[in-house]
Amino acid sequence: MAEIDKPTREVDVPGDWTYASAPESRDIVHIRDRYGYYVGGEWLEPAETYETIAPRDEEPLAAVGQATAEDVGRAVAAARTAYADGWSSLPGSERAKYLFRIARILQERAREFAVLESLNGGKPIKESRDVDLPLAAAHFFYYAGWADKLEYAFPNRRPRPVGVAGQIIPWNFPLLMLAWKVAPALACGNTVVLKPAETTPLTALLFCDVLRQAELPDGVVNIVTGDGRTGAALVESEDVDKIAFTGSTEVGKAIQRQLAGTGKRLTLELGGKAANIVFDDAALDQAVEGIVNGIYFNQGHVCCAGSRLFVQESIYEPLVAKLERRLTTLRVGDPLDKNTDVGAINSAAQLEKIRELVASGEEEGATIYQPPCVLPEKGYWFAPTVFTNVAQSYRIAQEEIFGPVLSVLTFRTPEEAVEKANNTPYGLSAGVWTEKGSRILWMAQRLRAGVVWANTFNRFDPGSPFGGYKESGFGREGGRHGLEPYLEFEE
Ligand code: NDP
C-alpha cells in the first residue's frame, strides 16, 4: 500500500499563553469625597464618618456616615410618613412602574455600578458585570411583575403590606442583596430603611441616585450607613414592623433573641457550609468546573458556597488531580481586570479569619494545596486553597470560612453521602453531580438544604426561592415565596 505522505512541517505554537492585563476603566464612576444618609429623599449630613476603602490596595475611597440611633430614628420616621402618605395605598400597577423604572436604570447604568462594586468590595469585575448587576436588575423586573398580582399570588387571603421594613445586608453581594430585599418589599407596598455593610456602602449610596432618577416618592427607601451599632439601632427601633437580615449566624441569633416577644416580623438568611457531592458516574470535567465555581466564585464570600466537597472514593484521586490542575489556571489579582477569576478578600478582618481557620486545618492534620500564584503586595489577598485528608470533625469542615478554601472528604454510598452532607448545623444549599436523574431526586429528598443544585452550582434566578434550614436561617427570598415575609393576610 502506498505510504501517505504526511506533512511534517512544524507548527509555530506559542509557548506562553499568559493573558495581557485588561483593566476596566474606573473613570465611569464618580465617587464623592463624603456621603451622608439618604432620608426622606434628602441627604442628611452625618456628625461622624469613617473611611471606606478599596480592598485591592487599601486606597481610601470616601468618608461615609456612621449613623446614630437618632439618625436611624429619622430614617424610620421618614419611612413611616411615606407609608402612610400614599405608598401603601398606591395601586399595585403604579408601584410596578417605579420598580420597572429602577430595573431599567440599573441596566442602563450597569457598568458604573459594576466598577464601583468591584472597587469597594474586591470582587472580579467579570462577576459584578455578569452576575451581580444583571441579577439585581432582574429582581426589580421580576417583583415589578408581582406588584399588581398579589391577590392572584395568594387567592382568598387578602394580602396587605406589613409596614416599615428594616433591612440589614452583608458585604459579599452589596447591590444584589439590596435588590433581594428592596424589590419585594416595595412590590408589596412597604417602605424601607436599609443598612448596607460597613465595608461596602458605596453601591447602596449610588443606588439613591437611581431612586431619584426613577422619581420614587420621598421616604419610600431610606439608606443609613454605619457599623453593627447602626444595624442594632435599626433592630431596636420601635416603629419598624419587620426586620430582614442577611449575615452571620451569630448576629442573626442575637437579633432573633432581641425581637422575641415584640411581635415584629423577622426573616434571617445566615451562614452555610454546603456539601458539593460528586458521584463516580458524573462528568468529571464539568464537575471540576462546578466545584471551582462553587467555592472560588466571589473569593468564597458566598453563604451558599460549596465549601465541603464530598467525592465518591473510587474517583477521589483523578478528581483531586484534575481539580488541582484547574487551580493552576485561576488568575488571582486586580478585581478591575477583566481576566481576573479570584479578586481581593473583602476586609482585613475577613482575611484574618480565613488565615486563622486555614492554620487550624494544617494544625489538625489536613494536607494543604495552593497553586503557585503571586499575590499583590498591598491589599487583602488569599490564594485559592484545597485541603485533602480532612476529617469531619476538623474546624475547616465544620465552620464557615467564607473564603476561597475547599475541604475535600470522601464517601462510598449515597446513604453515607447524605449522612455526611447533613452533618452540619447549617442547611442552605447543596450540589449533586451524577448522570442519574433518579439519584438526583433521591438525594434532593434527603439533603437538609434550602436549595439543591444538580450538575451545576451557584445558579440564581429571581423566580426561584432561596433560604435555609437549621442555623442557616428561616424565610425565603426570591420567587412568590419572597413576597410572603412582606405581607399580612386577612384570613
Ligand atoms: P455580620 O453578621 O456582622 O454582618 C452582617 C450585617 O449585619 C452587616 O450590615 C453588619 O454591619 C450588621 N450587623 C453587625 N452587628 C449587628 C447587630 N448587632 N445588629 C444588627 N446588625 C448588625 O457579618 P460580618 O460582616 O461580621 O462577617 C462575619 C462572618 O459572617 C463572615 O466571616 C461569614 O462567615 C459570615 N457572613 C455570612 C454572610 C451570609 O451571607 N450568610 C454574609 C456576611 C458574613 P457591619 O458590616 O457594619 O458590621
XYZ file of C-alpha atoms and ligand atoms in Angstrom:
539
model
C 0.000 0.000 0.000
C 1.272 3.410 -0.866
C 2.547 5.445 2.027
C 0.514 8.527 2.741
C 2.731 11.493 2.575
C 2.133 13.290 5.858
C 3.348 16.854 6.078
C 5.976 17.092 8.793
C 6.081 20.901 8.904
C 6.325 22.120 12.490
C 3.532 24.421 13.576
C 4.652 27.503 15.392
C 2.749 27.159 18.686
C 3.250 29.890 21.234
C 4.567 28.511 24.494
C 3.271 31.246 26.773
C -0.468 31.852 26.997
C -0.337 34.477 29.729
C -3.127 36.993 29.500
C -2.240 40.613 28.982
C -3.813 42.842 31.590
C -7.232 44.196 30.631
C -8.197 46.722 33.286
C -11.690 48.207 33.277
C -11.536 51.990 33.483
C -12.846 53.409 36.733
C -13.482 56.838 35.176
C -17.107 55.931 34.606
C -17.810 56.221 38.343
C -17.805 59.451 40.231
C -17.183 58.817 43.923
C -17.907 61.748 46.196
C -15.468 62.623 48.988
C -18.172 62.324 51.618
C -21.590 60.692 51.919
C -24.430 61.314 54.347
C -27.645 59.353 54.859
C -30.441 59.225 52.338
C -33.544 60.004 54.377
C -36.911 61.236 53.078
C -35.378 61.904 49.663
C -32.713 64.242 51.143
C -29.057 63.789 52.056
C -28.564 64.243 55.797
C -25.161 65.427 56.965
C -23.509 62.905 59.338
C -21.956 64.033 62.625
C -19.364 61.252 62.477
C -17.824 59.481 59.495
C -15.496 56.580 58.749
C -13.401 55.809 55.698
C -14.424 53.152 53.188
C -11.552 51.670 51.197
C -10.748 49.529 48.165
C -9.645 46.107 49.465
C -7.437 45.540 46.390
C -4.912 48.186 47.549
C -6.391 49.792 50.687
C -6.939 53.053 48.784
C -9.334 55.331 50.697
C -12.440 55.885 48.568
C -14.796 58.103 50.575
C -15.887 59.240 54.020
C -19.187 57.600 54.943
C -21.597 58.440 57.766
C -21.715 56.445 60.987
C -25.430 56.697 61.740
C -26.513 57.001 65.362
C -29.761 55.721 66.857
C -31.164 59.227 66.338
C -30.288 59.174 62.627
C -31.883 55.741 62.325
C -34.968 57.129 64.089
C -35.231 59.898 61.492
C -34.989 57.377 58.669
C -37.685 55.188 60.241
C -39.941 58.238 60.721
C -39.469 59.186 57.055
C -40.356 55.635 56.022
C -43.461 55.692 58.244
C -44.613 59.020 56.764
C -44.103 57.760 53.211
C -46.010 54.588 54.085
C -48.976 56.479 55.497
C -48.894 59.254 52.904
C -49.750 57.095 49.966
C -47.190 54.409 49.125
C -49.090 51.631 50.909
C -52.383 52.556 49.229
C -50.951 53.159 45.763
C -52.437 50.702 43.240
C -50.048 47.814 42.586
C -49.864 48.726 38.899
C -48.473 52.145 39.894
C -45.905 50.675 42.285
C -44.867 48.327 39.487
C -43.994 51.278 37.257
C -41.422 52.517 39.774
C -39.889 49.066 40.081
C -39.677 48.722 36.304
C -38.023 52.123 36.122
C -35.458 51.185 38.766
C -34.705 47.950 36.878
C -34.234 49.807 33.597
C -31.986 52.441 35.154
C -29.860 49.724 36.779
C -29.463 48.136 33.359
C -28.537 51.453 31.781
C -26.002 52.239 34.490
C -24.794 48.645 34.900
C -21.171 49.303 34.037
C -20.896 52.171 36.501
C -22.364 50.027 39.285
C -20.201 47.031 38.381
C -16.997 49.056 38.553
C -17.983 50.551 41.896
C -18.970 47.154 43.299
C -15.602 45.657 42.368
C -13.697 48.661 43.638
C -15.377 48.809 47.043
C -15.886 45.057 47.579
C -12.919 43.414 45.819
C -14.874 41.013 43.609
C -13.736 40.460 39.996
C -15.338 42.831 37.514
C -16.477 39.936 35.354
C -18.596 38.720 38.273
C -20.093 42.094 39.190
C -20.687 42.802 35.485
C -22.101 39.397 34.514
C -23.753 38.207 37.728
C -24.440 40.888 40.361
C -25.771 43.611 38.081
C -27.917 41.516 35.717
C -29.410 39.664 38.706
C -30.075 42.879 40.654
C -31.960 44.344 37.680
C -33.755 41.023 37.146
C -35.048 41.103 40.735
C -36.615 44.506 40.229
C -38.148 43.390 36.908
C -39.459 40.196 38.480
C -41.086 41.828 41.511
C -42.467 44.640 39.353
C -44.442 41.866 37.697
C -45.961 40.738 41.005
C -46.899 44.189 42.361
C -50.397 44.226 40.812
C -50.982 40.470 41.117
C -50.724 39.910 44.851
C -54.406 38.894 45.048
C -53.654 36.170 42.486
C -50.445 35.092 44.182
C -52.410 34.496 47.404
C -56.029 33.890 46.417
C -58.725 34.496 49.067
C -56.153 35.688 51.622
C -56.459 39.473 51.060
C -52.786 40.423 51.274
C -51.763 43.830 52.590
C -48.339 45.362 53.331
C -46.644 44.880 56.694
C -45.475 48.492 57.127
C -41.916 49.756 57.576
C -39.216 47.153 56.853
C -35.744 47.430 58.407
C -33.249 45.647 56.171
C -29.659 44.786 57.083
C -27.366 43.409 54.395
C -23.826 41.981 54.231
C -20.750 42.844 52.189
C -20.473 39.860 49.840
C -23.156 40.906 47.308
C -23.899 44.507 48.322
C -26.156 45.644 45.458
C -27.663 42.231 44.808
C -28.662 41.802 48.467
C -30.157 45.281 48.354
C -32.229 44.219 45.323
C -33.299 40.962 47.017
C -34.601 42.975 49.955
C -35.904 46.236 48.462
C -37.703 44.853 45.376
C -40.198 42.513 47.135
C -40.739 44.992 49.993
C -41.765 47.781 47.589
C -43.790 45.462 45.353
C -45.908 44.574 48.400
C -46.438 48.229 49.388
C -43.974 48.521 52.285
C -41.448 51.270 52.838
C -37.833 50.580 53.724
C -34.866 51.599 55.860
C -31.793 49.755 54.641
C -28.372 49.462 56.235
C -25.550 48.278 53.962
C -22.468 46.591 55.435
C -19.804 48.827 56.916
C -17.146 47.828 54.365
C -19.292 48.068 51.218
C -21.695 51.024 51.385
C -20.914 52.692 48.053
C -23.247 50.927 45.608
C -26.168 51.371 48.028
C -25.342 55.078 48.180
C -25.145 55.277 44.378
C -28.496 53.488 44.278
C -30.034 56.576 45.945
C -29.271 58.365 42.699
C -31.281 55.714 40.854
C -34.200 56.263 43.249
C -34.146 59.957 42.423
C -33.917 59.268 38.690
C -36.892 56.915 38.988
C -38.750 59.669 40.911
C -39.640 57.234 43.663
C -41.674 59.187 46.261
C -39.513 60.585 49.074
C -39.100 58.343 52.101
C -40.133 55.090 50.404
C -36.500 53.911 50.531
C -34.097 55.346 53.108
C -30.454 54.360 53.471
C -28.387 54.713 56.640
C -24.749 53.673 56.794
C -22.559 52.645 59.713
C -21.225 49.615 61.539
C -23.026 46.986 63.596
C -24.242 49.642 66.067
C -26.358 51.193 63.311
C -27.801 47.773 62.471
C -28.576 47.184 66.152
C -30.317 50.584 66.374
C -32.488 49.645 63.397
C -33.445 46.347 65.025
C -34.291 48.160 68.273
C -36.334 50.874 66.593
C -39.901 50.618 67.905
C -41.585 51.807 64.751
C -40.143 49.132 62.486
C -42.632 46.335 61.689
C -40.301 43.838 60.112
C -36.592 43.046 60.083
C -34.936 41.246 57.178
C -31.328 40.280 57.907
C -28.610 38.580 55.887
C -25.282 37.980 57.600
C -23.588 35.821 60.196
C -25.431 33.219 62.258
C -24.081 34.827 65.431
C -25.645 38.241 64.739
C -28.788 36.574 63.366
C -29.265 34.709 66.641
C -28.757 37.906 68.644
C -31.403 39.668 66.537
C -33.837 36.801 66.999
C -33.352 36.906 70.765
C -33.884 40.654 70.757
C -37.089 40.510 68.733
C -38.623 37.572 70.606
C -41.966 38.634 72.031
C -42.083 42.019 70.273
C -44.463 40.860 67.549
C -42.088 42.171 64.887
C -41.736 40.011 61.809
C -38.295 38.542 61.107
C -36.513 36.708 58.298
C -32.923 35.532 58.639
C -30.593 34.412 55.873
C -27.449 33.246 57.637
C -24.338 31.197 57.056
C -23.742 27.894 55.321
C -21.315 25.026 54.868
C -22.662 23.489 51.694
C -21.852 19.990 50.518
C -20.958 19.555 46.855
C -21.296 15.803 46.219
C -19.671 14.098 43.237
C -20.621 10.510 42.308
C -18.400 8.249 40.252
C -20.718 8.429 37.211
C -20.515 12.245 36.995
C -18.929 14.068 34.062
C -15.703 14.858 35.875
C -14.516 17.852 33.876
C -17.899 19.521 34.281
C -17.912 18.663 37.958
C -14.497 20.286 38.364
C -15.861 23.489 36.803
C -18.807 23.331 39.195
C -16.544 22.772 42.185
C -14.354 25.727 41.192
C -17.407 27.925 40.649
C -18.896 26.675 43.903
C -16.004 27.722 46.137
C -13.812 30.265 44.328
C -16.623 32.426 42.912
C -16.517 35.772 44.762
C -13.421 34.550 46.705
C -15.693 32.098 48.522
C -17.516 35.016 50.183
C -20.777 33.258 49.435
C -23.199 31.976 52.069
C -24.154 29.028 49.843
C -20.531 28.301 48.725
C -19.775 24.619 48.125
C -17.080 24.598 50.790
C -17.234 20.858 51.580
C -16.525 18.634 48.599
C -17.649 15.016 49.004
C -16.098 12.721 46.402
C -17.039 9.071 45.885
C -13.979 7.084 46.889
C -13.419 5.377 43.514
C -12.841 8.700 41.725
C -11.088 10.544 44.524
C -7.588 10.552 43.022
C -8.415 11.529 39.413
C -10.845 14.186 40.602
C -8.406 15.797 43.023
C -5.696 15.714 40.332
C -7.994 17.461 37.849
C -9.054 19.976 40.463
C -5.509 20.874 41.462
C -4.547 21.218 37.823
C -7.517 23.515 37.220
C -6.493 25.659 40.180
C -3.191 26.457 38.495
C -5.140 28.204 35.723
C -7.095 30.528 38.033
C -5.954 34.112 37.731
C -5.806 35.875 41.090
C -5.404 39.635 41.031
C -6.815 43.081 40.359
C -10.608 42.938 40.651
C -10.914 45.562 37.912
C -9.025 43.390 35.417
C -11.492 41.650 33.093
C -9.369 38.476 33.132
C -9.338 38.075 36.895
C -11.008 34.953 38.304
C -10.335 35.484 42.015
C -10.232 39.008 43.402
C -9.380 40.579 46.754
C -10.600 39.475 50.174
C -13.189 41.972 51.355
C -11.508 43.237 54.523
C -8.535 42.841 56.830
C -10.823 41.246 59.435
C -12.102 38.648 56.968
C -8.554 37.873 55.792
C -7.554 37.319 59.411
C -10.474 34.943 59.920
C -9.542 32.929 56.795
C -5.884 32.728 57.854
C -6.844 31.568 61.331
C -9.102 28.778 60.056
C -6.588 27.668 57.425
C -3.891 27.466 60.120
C -6.252 25.338 62.231
C -6.718 22.982 59.247
C -2.965 22.484 58.970
C -2.592 22.019 62.713
C -5.365 19.448 62.849
C -3.608 17.383 60.172
C -5.186 18.190 56.787
C -2.982 18.466 53.682
C -2.979 21.888 52.070
C -2.607 22.659 48.360
C -2.295 26.153 46.911
C -1.376 26.720 43.259
C 1.689 28.834 42.590
C 0.478 32.422 42.294
C 1.990 35.793 43.007
C -0.262 37.798 45.271
C -0.162 41.607 45.144
C 1.763 43.177 47.989
C -0.820 45.759 49.003
C -4.387 44.954 49.857
C -6.039 41.769 51.168
C -5.284 38.566 49.308
C -5.541 34.847 49.810
C -4.590 32.127 47.326
C -7.216 29.563 46.277
C -6.784 26.658 48.683
C -7.726 22.978 48.743
C -7.493 20.784 51.825
C -7.370 16.998 51.463
C -7.154 14.402 54.267
C -9.871 16.262 56.102
C -11.823 14.641 58.938
C -15.398 15.711 59.518
C -14.541 16.941 62.989
C -11.931 19.462 61.784
C -12.879 23.102 62.120
C -12.374 23.611 58.377
C -15.097 21.000 57.766
C -17.466 22.429 60.375
C -17.126 26.219 60.426
C -17.991 28.722 57.740
C -14.678 30.071 56.428
C -16.222 32.488 53.926
C -13.074 32.456 51.835
C -11.504 30.590 48.873
C -10.883 27.423 50.877
C -12.229 23.971 49.989
C -12.239 20.873 52.191
C -12.287 17.538 50.352
C -13.860 14.495 52.031
C -14.913 11.111 50.671
C -17.880 8.733 50.786
C -18.710 5.261 49.485
C -22.501 5.000 49.240
C -25.318 7.503 48.608
C -26.540 6.918 52.187
C -23.139 7.829 53.557
C -23.016 10.935 51.344
C -26.357 12.125 52.715
C -25.362 11.448 56.312
C -22.072 13.308 55.984
C -23.566 16.193 54.000
C -26.245 16.714 56.654
C -23.677 16.573 59.460
C -23.565 20.343 59.902
C -25.503 22.916 61.883
C -26.219 24.709 58.587
C -28.562 23.890 55.716
C -28.531 26.480 52.972
C -27.516 24.692 49.790
C -26.038 21.527 48.301
C -24.849 20.228 44.940
C -25.145 16.743 43.432
C -23.142 15.566 40.442
C -24.296 12.343 38.778
C -25.676 11.247 35.432
C -28.688 9.541 37.032
C -31.833 11.632 37.385
C -33.306 9.158 39.877
C -30.281 9.539 42.122
C -30.527 13.328 41.976
C -34.142 13.150 43.164
C -33.292 10.577 45.839
C -30.523 12.824 47.169
C -32.548 16.035 46.947
C -35.293 14.489 49.091
C -32.813 13.662 51.833
C -30.447 16.616 51.872
C -31.427 19.143 54.531
C -30.719 22.203 52.418
C -32.878 25.026 51.094
C -31.507 24.680 47.565
C -30.109 21.565 45.884
C -28.355 22.122 42.584
C -27.972 19.170 40.198
C -24.947 19.055 37.875
C -24.430 22.774 38.415
C -23.769 25.134 41.316
C -24.458 28.736 42.354
C -27.340 29.207 39.913
C -29.715 32.016 40.790
C -32.944 33.215 39.334
C -35.344 35.782 40.795
C -38.201 33.331 40.273
C -36.605 30.684 42.481
C -36.893 30.874 46.288
C -33.691 30.839 48.354
C -33.266 30.323 52.096
C -32.126 27.964 54.803
C -32.775 25.189 57.255
C -31.420 24.979 60.797
C -28.749 27.606 61.598
C -28.854 28.935 58.046
C -31.987 30.859 58.999
C -35.635 30.942 58.025
C -37.857 32.646 55.489
C -37.394 32.633 51.736
C -36.213 35.311 49.340
C -36.997 35.176 45.634
C -39.997 33.799 43.811
C -43.569 34.026 45.032
C -42.314 32.810 48.429
C -40.258 36.003 48.703
C -43.436 38.107 48.794
C -44.859 36.454 51.902
C -42.495 37.976 54.507
C -43.632 41.426 53.337
C -47.373 40.756 53.566
C -50.055 40.392 56.237
C -53.097 38.301 55.418
C -56.714 38.764 56.489
C -57.954 35.199 56.699
P -22.284 40.331 60.291
O -23.378 39.387 60.557
O -21.677 41.052 61.433
O -22.794 41.457 59.270
C -23.970 41.435 58.512
C -24.697 42.774 58.628
O -25.208 42.951 59.955
C -23.806 43.983 58.389
O -24.558 45.021 57.786
C -23.409 44.339 59.800
O -22.938 45.631 59.929
C -24.704 44.137 60.525
N -24.574 43.960 61.979
C -23.470 43.652 62.711
N -23.769 43.567 64.031
C -25.099 43.821 64.124
C -26.021 43.864 65.215
N -25.635 43.613 66.459
N -27.319 44.143 64.961
C -27.736 44.365 63.703
N -26.912 44.353 62.626
C -25.618 44.079 62.834
O -21.177 39.620 59.456
P -19.630 40.054 59.328
O -19.535 41.062 58.290
O -19.071 40.415 60.668
O -18.983 38.696 58.861
C -18.655 37.697 59.839
C -18.907 36.324 59.283
O -20.277 36.165 58.989
C -18.209 36.032 57.980
O -16.916 35.625 58.175
C -19.078 34.974 57.399
O -18.716 33.732 57.929
C -20.462 35.339 57.880
N -21.244 36.079 56.871
C -22.264 35.440 56.259
C -22.988 36.085 55.283
C -24.102 35.422 54.583
O -24.466 35.855 53.502
N -24.704 34.419 55.154
C -22.672 37.440 54.869
C -21.622 38.053 55.623
C -20.942 37.368 56.565
P -21.362 45.891 59.756
O -20.986 45.447 58.399
O -21.293 47.340 59.872
O -20.684 45.118 60.841
